Structure formats: C-alpha cells, structure tokens
Coordinates of C-alpha atoms in Angstrom, one line a residue:
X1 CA 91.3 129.4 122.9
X2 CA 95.0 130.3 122.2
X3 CA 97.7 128.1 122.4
X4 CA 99.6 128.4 126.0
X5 CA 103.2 128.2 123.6
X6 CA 104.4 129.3 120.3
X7 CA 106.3 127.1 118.3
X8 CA 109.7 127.6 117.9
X9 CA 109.5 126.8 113.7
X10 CA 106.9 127.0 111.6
X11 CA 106.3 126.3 107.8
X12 CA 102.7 127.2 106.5
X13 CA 103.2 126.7 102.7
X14 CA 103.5 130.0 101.6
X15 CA 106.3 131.5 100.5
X16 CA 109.2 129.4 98.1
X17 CA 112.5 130.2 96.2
X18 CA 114.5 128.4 94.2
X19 CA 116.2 125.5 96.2
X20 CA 114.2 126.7 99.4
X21 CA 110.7 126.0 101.1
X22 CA 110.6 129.2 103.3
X23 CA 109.3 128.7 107.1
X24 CA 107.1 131.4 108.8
X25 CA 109.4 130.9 112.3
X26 CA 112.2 131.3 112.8
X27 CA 112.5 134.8 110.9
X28 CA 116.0 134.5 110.7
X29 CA 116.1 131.4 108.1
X30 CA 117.1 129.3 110.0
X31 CA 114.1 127.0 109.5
X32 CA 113.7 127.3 106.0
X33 CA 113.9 123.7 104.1
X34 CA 116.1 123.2 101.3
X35 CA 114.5 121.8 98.4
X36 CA 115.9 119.6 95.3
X37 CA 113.8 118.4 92.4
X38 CA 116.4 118.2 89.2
X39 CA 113.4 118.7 86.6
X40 CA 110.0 120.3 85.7
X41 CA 107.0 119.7 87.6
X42 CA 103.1 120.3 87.4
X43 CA 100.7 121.3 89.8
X44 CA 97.1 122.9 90.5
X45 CA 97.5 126.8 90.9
X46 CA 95.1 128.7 92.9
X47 CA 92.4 129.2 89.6
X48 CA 92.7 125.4 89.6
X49 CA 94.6 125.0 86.7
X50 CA 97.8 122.6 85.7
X51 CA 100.4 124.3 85.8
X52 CA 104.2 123.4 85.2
X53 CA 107.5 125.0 87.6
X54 CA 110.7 124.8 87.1
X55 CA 113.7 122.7 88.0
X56 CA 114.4 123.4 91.9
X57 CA 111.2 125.0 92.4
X58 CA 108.8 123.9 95.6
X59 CA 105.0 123.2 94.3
X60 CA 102.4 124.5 96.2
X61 CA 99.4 122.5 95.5
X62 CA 95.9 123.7 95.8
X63 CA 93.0 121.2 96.6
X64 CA 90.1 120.5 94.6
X65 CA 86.8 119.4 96.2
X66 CA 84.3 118.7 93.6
X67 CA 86.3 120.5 90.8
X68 CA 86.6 124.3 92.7
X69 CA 89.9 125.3 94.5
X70 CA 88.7 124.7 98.4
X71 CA 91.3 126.4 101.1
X72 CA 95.2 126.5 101.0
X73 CA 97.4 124.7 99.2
X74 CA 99.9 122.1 100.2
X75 CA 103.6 121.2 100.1
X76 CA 103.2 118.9 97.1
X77 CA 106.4 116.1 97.4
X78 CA 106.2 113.2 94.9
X79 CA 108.7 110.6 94.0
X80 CA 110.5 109.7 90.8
X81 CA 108.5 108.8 87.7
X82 CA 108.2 108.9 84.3
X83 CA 105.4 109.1 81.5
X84 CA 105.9 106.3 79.0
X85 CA 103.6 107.9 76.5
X86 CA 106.2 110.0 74.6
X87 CA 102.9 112.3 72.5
X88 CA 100.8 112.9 75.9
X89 CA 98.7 115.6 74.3
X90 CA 99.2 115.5 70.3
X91 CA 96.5 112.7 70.1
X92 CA 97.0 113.5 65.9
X93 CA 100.3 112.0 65.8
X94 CA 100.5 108.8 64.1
X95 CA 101.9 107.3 67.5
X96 CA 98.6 107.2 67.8
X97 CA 96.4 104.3 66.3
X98 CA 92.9 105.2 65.8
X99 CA 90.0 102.2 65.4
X100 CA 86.7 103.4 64.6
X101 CA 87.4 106.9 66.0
X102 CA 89.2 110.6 64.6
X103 CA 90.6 113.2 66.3
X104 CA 90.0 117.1 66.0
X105 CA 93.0 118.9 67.7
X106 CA 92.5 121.6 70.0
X107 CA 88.7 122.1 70.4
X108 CA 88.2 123.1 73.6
X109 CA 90.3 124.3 76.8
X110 CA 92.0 121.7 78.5
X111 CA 92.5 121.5 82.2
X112 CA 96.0 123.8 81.9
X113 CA 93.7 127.0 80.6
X114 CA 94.5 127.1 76.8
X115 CA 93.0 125.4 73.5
X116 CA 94.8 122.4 73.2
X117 CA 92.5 119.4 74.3
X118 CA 91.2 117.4 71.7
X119 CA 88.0 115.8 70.6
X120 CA 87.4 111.8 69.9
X121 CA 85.0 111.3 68.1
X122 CA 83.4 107.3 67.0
X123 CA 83.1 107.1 63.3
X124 CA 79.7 105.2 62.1
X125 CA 81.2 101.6 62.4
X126 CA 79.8 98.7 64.8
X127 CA 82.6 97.7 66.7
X128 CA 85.2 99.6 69.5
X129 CA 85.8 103.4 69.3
X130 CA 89.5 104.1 70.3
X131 CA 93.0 104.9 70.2
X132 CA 96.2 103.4 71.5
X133 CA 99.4 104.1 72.0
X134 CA 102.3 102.5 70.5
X135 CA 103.8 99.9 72.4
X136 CA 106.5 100.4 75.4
X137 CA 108.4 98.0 77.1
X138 CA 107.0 97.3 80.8
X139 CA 108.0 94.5 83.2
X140 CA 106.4 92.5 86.0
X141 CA 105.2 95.4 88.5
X142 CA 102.1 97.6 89.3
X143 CA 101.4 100.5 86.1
X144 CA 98.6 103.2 86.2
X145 CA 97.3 104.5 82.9
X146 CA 95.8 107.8 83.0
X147 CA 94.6 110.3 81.1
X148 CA 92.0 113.6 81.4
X149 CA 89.1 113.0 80.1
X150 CA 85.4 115.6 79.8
X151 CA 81.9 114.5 78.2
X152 CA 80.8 115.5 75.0
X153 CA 77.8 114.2 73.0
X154 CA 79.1 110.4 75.1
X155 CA 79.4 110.8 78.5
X156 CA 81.4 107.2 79.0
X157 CA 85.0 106.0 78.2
X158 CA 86.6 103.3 79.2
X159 CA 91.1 102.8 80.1
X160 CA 91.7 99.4 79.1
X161 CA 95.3 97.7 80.4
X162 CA 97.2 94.9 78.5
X163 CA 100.0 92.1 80.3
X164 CA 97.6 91.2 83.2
X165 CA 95.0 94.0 83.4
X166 CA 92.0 94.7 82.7
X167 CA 89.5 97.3 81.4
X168 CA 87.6 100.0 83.9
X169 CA 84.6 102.9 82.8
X170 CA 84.2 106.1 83.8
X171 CA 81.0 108.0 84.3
X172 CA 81.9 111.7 82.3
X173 CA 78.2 112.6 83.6
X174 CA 78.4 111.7 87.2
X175 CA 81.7 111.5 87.7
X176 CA 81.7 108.0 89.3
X177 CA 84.0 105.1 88.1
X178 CA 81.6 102.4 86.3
X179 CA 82.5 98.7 85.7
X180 CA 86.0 96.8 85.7
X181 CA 87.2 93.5 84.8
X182 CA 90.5 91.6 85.5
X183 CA 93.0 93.0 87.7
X184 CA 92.1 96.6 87.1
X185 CA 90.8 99.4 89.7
X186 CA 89.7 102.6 88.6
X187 CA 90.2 106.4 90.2
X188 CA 88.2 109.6 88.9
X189 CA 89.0 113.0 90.2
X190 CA 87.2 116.2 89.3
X191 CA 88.7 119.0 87.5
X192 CA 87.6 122.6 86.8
X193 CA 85.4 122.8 83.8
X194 CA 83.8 119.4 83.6
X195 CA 87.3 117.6 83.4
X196 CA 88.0 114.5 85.4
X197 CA 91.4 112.6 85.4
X198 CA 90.4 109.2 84.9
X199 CA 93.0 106.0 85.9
X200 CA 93.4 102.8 85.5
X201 CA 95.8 100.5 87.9
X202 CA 96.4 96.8 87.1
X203 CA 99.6 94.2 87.6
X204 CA 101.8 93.5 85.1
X205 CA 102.1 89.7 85.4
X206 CA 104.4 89.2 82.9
X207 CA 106.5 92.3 81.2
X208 CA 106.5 92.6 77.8
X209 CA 104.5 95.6 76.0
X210 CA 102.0 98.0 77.5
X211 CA 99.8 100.2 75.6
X212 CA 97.2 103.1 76.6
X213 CA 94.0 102.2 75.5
X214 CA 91.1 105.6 75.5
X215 CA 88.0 103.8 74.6
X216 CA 84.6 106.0 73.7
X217 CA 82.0 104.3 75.2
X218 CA 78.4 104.7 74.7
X219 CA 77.5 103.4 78.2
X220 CA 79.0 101.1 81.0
X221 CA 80.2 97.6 80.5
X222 CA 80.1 98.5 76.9
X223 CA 82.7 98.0 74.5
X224 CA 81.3 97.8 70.7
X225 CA 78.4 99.5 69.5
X226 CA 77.5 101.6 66.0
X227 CA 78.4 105.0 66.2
X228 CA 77.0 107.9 64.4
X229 CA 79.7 109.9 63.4
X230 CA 79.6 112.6 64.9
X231 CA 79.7 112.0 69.0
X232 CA 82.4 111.8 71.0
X233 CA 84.0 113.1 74.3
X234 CA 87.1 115.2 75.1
X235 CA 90.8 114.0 75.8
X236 CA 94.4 115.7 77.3
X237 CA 97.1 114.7 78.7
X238 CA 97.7 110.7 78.8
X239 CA 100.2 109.2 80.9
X240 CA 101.3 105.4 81.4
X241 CA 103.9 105.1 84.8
X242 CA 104.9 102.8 86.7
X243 CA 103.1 102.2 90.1
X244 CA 100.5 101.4 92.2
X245 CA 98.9 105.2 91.5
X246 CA 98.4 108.1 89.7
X247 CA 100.6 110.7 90.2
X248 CA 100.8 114.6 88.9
X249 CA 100.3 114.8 85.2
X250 CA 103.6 114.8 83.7
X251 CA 103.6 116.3 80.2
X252 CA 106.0 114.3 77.0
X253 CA 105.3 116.5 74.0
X254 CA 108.3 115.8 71.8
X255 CA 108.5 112.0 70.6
X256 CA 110.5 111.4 74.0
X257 CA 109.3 109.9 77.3
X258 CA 109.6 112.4 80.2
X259 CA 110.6 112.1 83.7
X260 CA 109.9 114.3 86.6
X261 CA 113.0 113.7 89.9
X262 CA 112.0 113.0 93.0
X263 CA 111.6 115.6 95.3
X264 CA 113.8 116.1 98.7
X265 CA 112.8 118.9 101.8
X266 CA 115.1 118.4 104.4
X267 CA 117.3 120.4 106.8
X268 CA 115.2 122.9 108.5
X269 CA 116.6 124.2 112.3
X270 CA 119.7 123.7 114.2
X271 CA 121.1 122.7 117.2
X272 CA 119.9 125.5 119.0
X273 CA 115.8 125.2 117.5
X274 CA 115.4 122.0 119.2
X275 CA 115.1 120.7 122.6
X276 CA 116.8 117.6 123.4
X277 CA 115.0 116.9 126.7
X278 CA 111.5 117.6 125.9
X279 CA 109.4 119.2 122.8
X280 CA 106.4 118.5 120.3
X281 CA 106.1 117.8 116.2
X282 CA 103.3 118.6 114.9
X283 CA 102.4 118.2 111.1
X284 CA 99.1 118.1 109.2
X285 CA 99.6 115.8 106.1
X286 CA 98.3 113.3 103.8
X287 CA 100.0 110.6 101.9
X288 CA 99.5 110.0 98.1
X289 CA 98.4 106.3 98.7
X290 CA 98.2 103.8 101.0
X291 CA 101.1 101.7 99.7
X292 CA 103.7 99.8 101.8
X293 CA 106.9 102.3 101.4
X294 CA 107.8 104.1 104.4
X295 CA 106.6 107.9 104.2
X296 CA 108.6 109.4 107.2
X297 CA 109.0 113.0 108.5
X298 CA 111.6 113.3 111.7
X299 CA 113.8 115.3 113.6
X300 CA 117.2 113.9 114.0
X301 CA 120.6 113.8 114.6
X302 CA 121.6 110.4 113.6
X303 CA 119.9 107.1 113.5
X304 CA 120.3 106.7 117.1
X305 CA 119.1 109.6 118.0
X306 CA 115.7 110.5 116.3
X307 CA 112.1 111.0 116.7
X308 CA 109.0 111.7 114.2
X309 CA 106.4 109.6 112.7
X310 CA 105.6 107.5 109.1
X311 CA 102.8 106.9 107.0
X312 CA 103.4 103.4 106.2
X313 CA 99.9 101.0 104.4
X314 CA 96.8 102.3 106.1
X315 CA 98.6 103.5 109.5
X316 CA 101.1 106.1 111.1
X317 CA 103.7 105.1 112.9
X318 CA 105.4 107.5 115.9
X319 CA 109.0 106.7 117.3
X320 CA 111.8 108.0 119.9
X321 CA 115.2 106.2 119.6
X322 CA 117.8 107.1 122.0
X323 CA 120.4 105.0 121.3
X324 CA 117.9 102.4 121.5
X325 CA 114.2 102.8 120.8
X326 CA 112.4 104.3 123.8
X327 CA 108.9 105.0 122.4
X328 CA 106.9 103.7 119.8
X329 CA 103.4 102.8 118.6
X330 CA 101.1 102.6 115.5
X331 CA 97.9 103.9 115.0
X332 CA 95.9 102.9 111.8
X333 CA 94.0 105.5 110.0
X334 CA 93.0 106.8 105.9
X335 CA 96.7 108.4 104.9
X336 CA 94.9 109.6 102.2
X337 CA 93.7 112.3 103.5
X338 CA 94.5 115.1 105.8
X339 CA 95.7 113.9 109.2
X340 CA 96.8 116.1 112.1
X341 CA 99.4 114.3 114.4
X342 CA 101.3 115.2 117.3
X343 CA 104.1 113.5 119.0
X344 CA 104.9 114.7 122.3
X345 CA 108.6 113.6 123.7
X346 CA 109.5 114.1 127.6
X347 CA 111.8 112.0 130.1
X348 CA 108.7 109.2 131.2
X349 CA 106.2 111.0 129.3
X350 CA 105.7 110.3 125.5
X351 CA 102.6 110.7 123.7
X352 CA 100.6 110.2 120.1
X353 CA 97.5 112.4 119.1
X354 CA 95.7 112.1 116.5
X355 CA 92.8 114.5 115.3
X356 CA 91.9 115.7 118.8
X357 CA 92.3 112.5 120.4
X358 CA 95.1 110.7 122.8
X359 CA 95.6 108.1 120.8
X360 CA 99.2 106.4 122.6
X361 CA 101.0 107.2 125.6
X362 CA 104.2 105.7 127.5
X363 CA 105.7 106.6 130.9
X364 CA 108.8 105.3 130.8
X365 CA 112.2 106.2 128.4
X366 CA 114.4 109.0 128.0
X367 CA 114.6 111.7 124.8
X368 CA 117.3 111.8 122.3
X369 CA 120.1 114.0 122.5
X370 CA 121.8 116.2 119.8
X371 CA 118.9 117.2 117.8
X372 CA 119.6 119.1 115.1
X373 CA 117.7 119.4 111.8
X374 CA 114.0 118.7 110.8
X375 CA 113.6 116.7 107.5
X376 CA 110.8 115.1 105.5
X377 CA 112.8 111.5 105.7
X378 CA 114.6 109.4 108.2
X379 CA 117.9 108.2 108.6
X380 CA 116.8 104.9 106.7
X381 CA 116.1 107.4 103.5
X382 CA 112.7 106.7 103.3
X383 CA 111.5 110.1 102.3
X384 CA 108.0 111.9 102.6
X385 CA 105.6 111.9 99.7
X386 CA 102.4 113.3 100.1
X387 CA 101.0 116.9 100.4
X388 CA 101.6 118.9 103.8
X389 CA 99.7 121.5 105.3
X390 CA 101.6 122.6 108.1
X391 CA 104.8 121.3 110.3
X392 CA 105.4 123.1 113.7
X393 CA 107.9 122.4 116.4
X394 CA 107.6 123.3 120.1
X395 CA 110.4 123.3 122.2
X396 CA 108.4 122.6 125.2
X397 CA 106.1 119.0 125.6
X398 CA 102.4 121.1 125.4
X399 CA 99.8 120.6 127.9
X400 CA 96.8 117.6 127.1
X401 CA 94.3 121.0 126.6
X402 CA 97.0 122.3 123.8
X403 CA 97.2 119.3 122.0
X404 CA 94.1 118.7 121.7
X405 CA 93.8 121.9 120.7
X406 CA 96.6 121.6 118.4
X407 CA 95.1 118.3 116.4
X408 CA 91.3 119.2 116.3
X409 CA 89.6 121.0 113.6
X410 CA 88.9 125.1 114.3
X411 CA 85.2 124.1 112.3
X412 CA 83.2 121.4 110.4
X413 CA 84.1 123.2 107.3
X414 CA 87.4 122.7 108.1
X415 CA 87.4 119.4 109.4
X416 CA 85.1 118.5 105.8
X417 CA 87.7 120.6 103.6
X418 CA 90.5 118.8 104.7
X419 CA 89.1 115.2 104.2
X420 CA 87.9 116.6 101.0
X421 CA 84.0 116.4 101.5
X422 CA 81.6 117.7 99.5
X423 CA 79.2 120.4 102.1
X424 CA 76.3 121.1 101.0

C-alpha cells in the first residue's frame, strides 16, 4: 500500500558534495543540508572496508551484520574526538613497549584492504605477552581503548585500562567479549575477514597517565602463561579517546595525536517547504550510545517556535513549542539501533509513533509559526550524532493508516537488518 502523500523533502543517503548532504526532494536544492566537518574522517565503504574522506566531505556509512555489508548505508554524524595513541598502526615503533611479545609489520590485510596489519606474537617466556603505549596525560572522565584485533595461532586478547579501570577479553574465535574486572566493559564488533574491533570502557577516577594495553592471551581470565614462540594473533589500528564509547577508527601515523571535528548537517528547506499549521517528521535513526547528551533533530525557526524529537539515555523525546511548549512526551526505547519515529503536528491533534505503533497523542495546543529550516540540532545546540537512514517531511498531518505505514518495517528482513540481526 502507497502512501496517500508525498513528502515535501526527502534525504535518502545517497548522493554528497563537498560541504553538502544532497536531498532526493525538493529537486531544486532547496533541501539539501549543508555539511561541516573541518578534518579527515573514516568510514565503512560498500566492500566493507575503512576508508578515510576528506575535510568537508559527508560519510556514508555502510552497516555490518556479522562482518558482510547488509543494506544501505547511513548518514554517519560523530562528535569531536581525538586518538591519544600518536603510532596507531606502526606497532614497531619504539613508542611501543613490548613484554614477552615481537611484532612482524605488515603480515596480513588489515580491515582498510592493504598489507599493513601486524602480527603479535608471545615469545617463550612464563609471564604476560603484550605491548603498551607510552604514557598520555588523561583526567578524571570516561576513556575507551580500542583497537582491531583477528585470531592467529591464539584466539584471545585481552585491553587492559590503568587510573581506575580494569582489564576485559575478547573471544577472536567466537567473537563474544570474555571476562572483565574493575570498572571495565567490553564491546566486539565484527569486521570483514575475521577482524573484530575490540574496546575497552572504564572511569578514570583520578587523571594522571593512561596507557593502551594489547595483551595475547592464551584463554579467558588469563593473564600469564609460557608461550611457545611462535603464536600470536593479529593487530591494526589502536585508539585511546575520551568517552563513554568507541567511535570510528581515527588513524595517528606520524608521532602526533590526531583529531577528527565534529560534524554539523543543518539548514535544509525554507519558509515555503514547511507548513506552519500542520505537517509530519519522519526520520529512521539510531544513536551511537545510550549516553545522557541530548541527540536532537528539529525543524525550527527559533527557540520558541520549534518541533522535532531527541535521543537522550535509553529514550526519545518529541516536542512542539509555540512560544510555549504545546506538546511533549517521552517514550523509552534501544537508541542503539534503528528507530523509525514520526511526529505528527496539527491545531488539537499531535501525535508520536514509533515502529508501527501510536505510541503518544495530545488533543489540545496550537503549531508553531515561521518554520523555516530542518537541522540535525536544536536551538539549545545539542546536535545529532548517530547514523540516519532517512528524514522526510510532509506538509500535511498523515492519516493513522499512513503512519503506521510510514514507521513499520516493508519485511522481517528489513525489520532484522535494521536492528542488526543475524537471519539465518
């Protein structure tokens, strides 16, 4: 069943320049976003590799389910943040401490495509198998330590923290996180190829010096044992950042530590794409992590006159201010992955959907007025990060049968893909 509307503008991530995020409707440009990021950025290109764009350019970001591009990629927006690990990939370098362990450089391809991962191999010693980094000044707040990691001849290593961590262990095998201890909690993610981007969140309690620690591990919960010599697993691109997650691999390859901009999308439409007396945003996103900063996208014309929804902890939040706040609700849900949300703005007749469902209504209020620009932030600044599949706007308030239409998945593959299910 087809929609009873079009939308009035659409952006499908698709089509990018420099500066811009290009929307399908209007064709005239007019809803095209424009799009800063003042540095180099990495993301996963359709063969599922890492792959690094240029200052100003948009990142459309293909999803992995079980290590295999699944469907189309997303608007990829990410906040500021910067690899402390200054040799990310030249694991030779003598920034590099090695205990009980070598490294042979560029043995096998790494998760970008070429021959530049390297192999750590345990020497014949009884005791830990490892390298570190040298030692950066942190201070009290959330780090992740990450790094890409595939099995060799081990199938175990382990990311151990410093200043109020702990140590976790990941399954090379399986693909599973193993054990932790202290503060620490573990992530794995599958990459083509056998890789897996192993991380390591913890609390700095106190500042002071932080180190990446890439243990070789010759099972779970274990630290020392005597190695043979010869056995080892596979490592690229290490990263230490501040926060409470691990973001896209940013790559520091000359002795320096390397930071990618935030990103902004914002201005799409005019006064004439929206409908001051009654419409509907629609957007199918996920959020990068359930954290508790604001993730909002809105159309606006002030802060007194505005309307969209946020990701904010483990919930979305939908609004209508005019002049004062008219509608407004929460609905708690996994950000995490792909959600498709509706809010639907009339004189006495607001609503919330979410994934095929009613999930909020309110008969009484009135709609803002002077509408002018779509944006992926609010008038408070608190901009969108996460991945986007689609935004549209309709300039009419839909019919109950559209949006549920609208918010419901087409199939169960589709509904599976986008909460990144394995099907088997």
């Amino acid at each position: 069943m087809a929609l009873t509307e079009n939308p009035k503008l659409a952006m499908i991530p698709s089509g990018y320049g420099d500066y811009k995020v290009y929307s399908v409707l209007p064709s005239d440009g007019t809803g095209d976003f424009d799009f800063v990021r003042s540095s180099a950025a990495t993301r996963v290109n359709k063969n599922g590799l890492i792959e690094t764009v240029g200052f100003d350019v948009p990142r459309l970001n293909y999803p992995l389910i079980d290590g295999v591009v699944s469907g189309c990629p997303s608007l990829l927006l990410e906040p500021l943040s910067r690899n402390l690990i200054t040799y990310s990939e030249n694991f030779s370098n003598a920034y590099w401490t090695k205990e009980g362990t070598s490294i042979t450089p560029n043995t096998v391809i790494s998760p970008d495509g070429t021959l530049n991962a390297s192999k750590l191999v345990e020497d014949s010693s009884n005791g830990e198998h490892r390298i570190y980094s040298v030692s950066v000044t942190t201070s009290a707040a959330l780090y992740t330590s990450s790094v890409f990691a595939k099995a060799g001849e081990r199938g175990w290593i382990s990311i151990e923290a410093v200043q109020g961590g702990g140590r976790v262990w990941f399954d090379l095998t399986n693909g599973v996180v193993g054990s932790n201890t202290g503060s620490s909690i573990g992530t794995i993610k599958q990459y083509p190829n056998g890789w897996y981007k192993c991380s390591n969140t913890w609390t700095d309690t106190g500042g002071g010096g932080n180190r990446s620690f890439i243990n070789v591990c010759s099972g779970d919960s274990i630290i020392s044992y005597t190695g043979d010599g010869t056995s080892g697993v596979y490592i690229y691109g290490a990263q230490l950042e501040q926060g409470s997650f691990p973001t896209s691999y940013i790559p520091s390859l000359t002795g320096s530590q390397t930071t990618r901009s935030a990103e902004t999308c914002n201005g799409a439409g005019d006064a004439a794409t929206f409908n001051d007396s009654e419409g509907v945003l629609f957007a199918e996103i996920s959020a990068l992590a359930n954290d508790s900063t604001a993730k909002a996208i809105t159309i606006n014309q002030s802060s007194t006159n505005e309307l969209g929804f946020y990701y904010y902890e483990s919930r979305i939040d939908a609004y209508v201010i005019s002049g004062t706040t008219q509608f407004s609700t929460t609905f708690f849900l996994n950000p995490n992955t792909n959600n498709k949300i509706t809010l639907k703005y009339k004189v006495n007749d607001f609503a919330l959907w979410v994934n095929g469902f009613e999930v909020a209504t309110d008969n009484s209020g009135t709609t803002p007025s002077g509408l002018n620009k779509l944006e992926f932030t609010d008038s408070f600044s608190n901009d969108f990060y996460g991945n986007t599949k689609q935004i549209q706007y309709f300039d009419t308030a839909l019919t109950d049968t559209d949006l549920e239409e609208l918010t419901s998945w087409s199939s169960f593959n589709e509904m599976a893909q986008s909460q990144l299910y394995s099907v088997y």
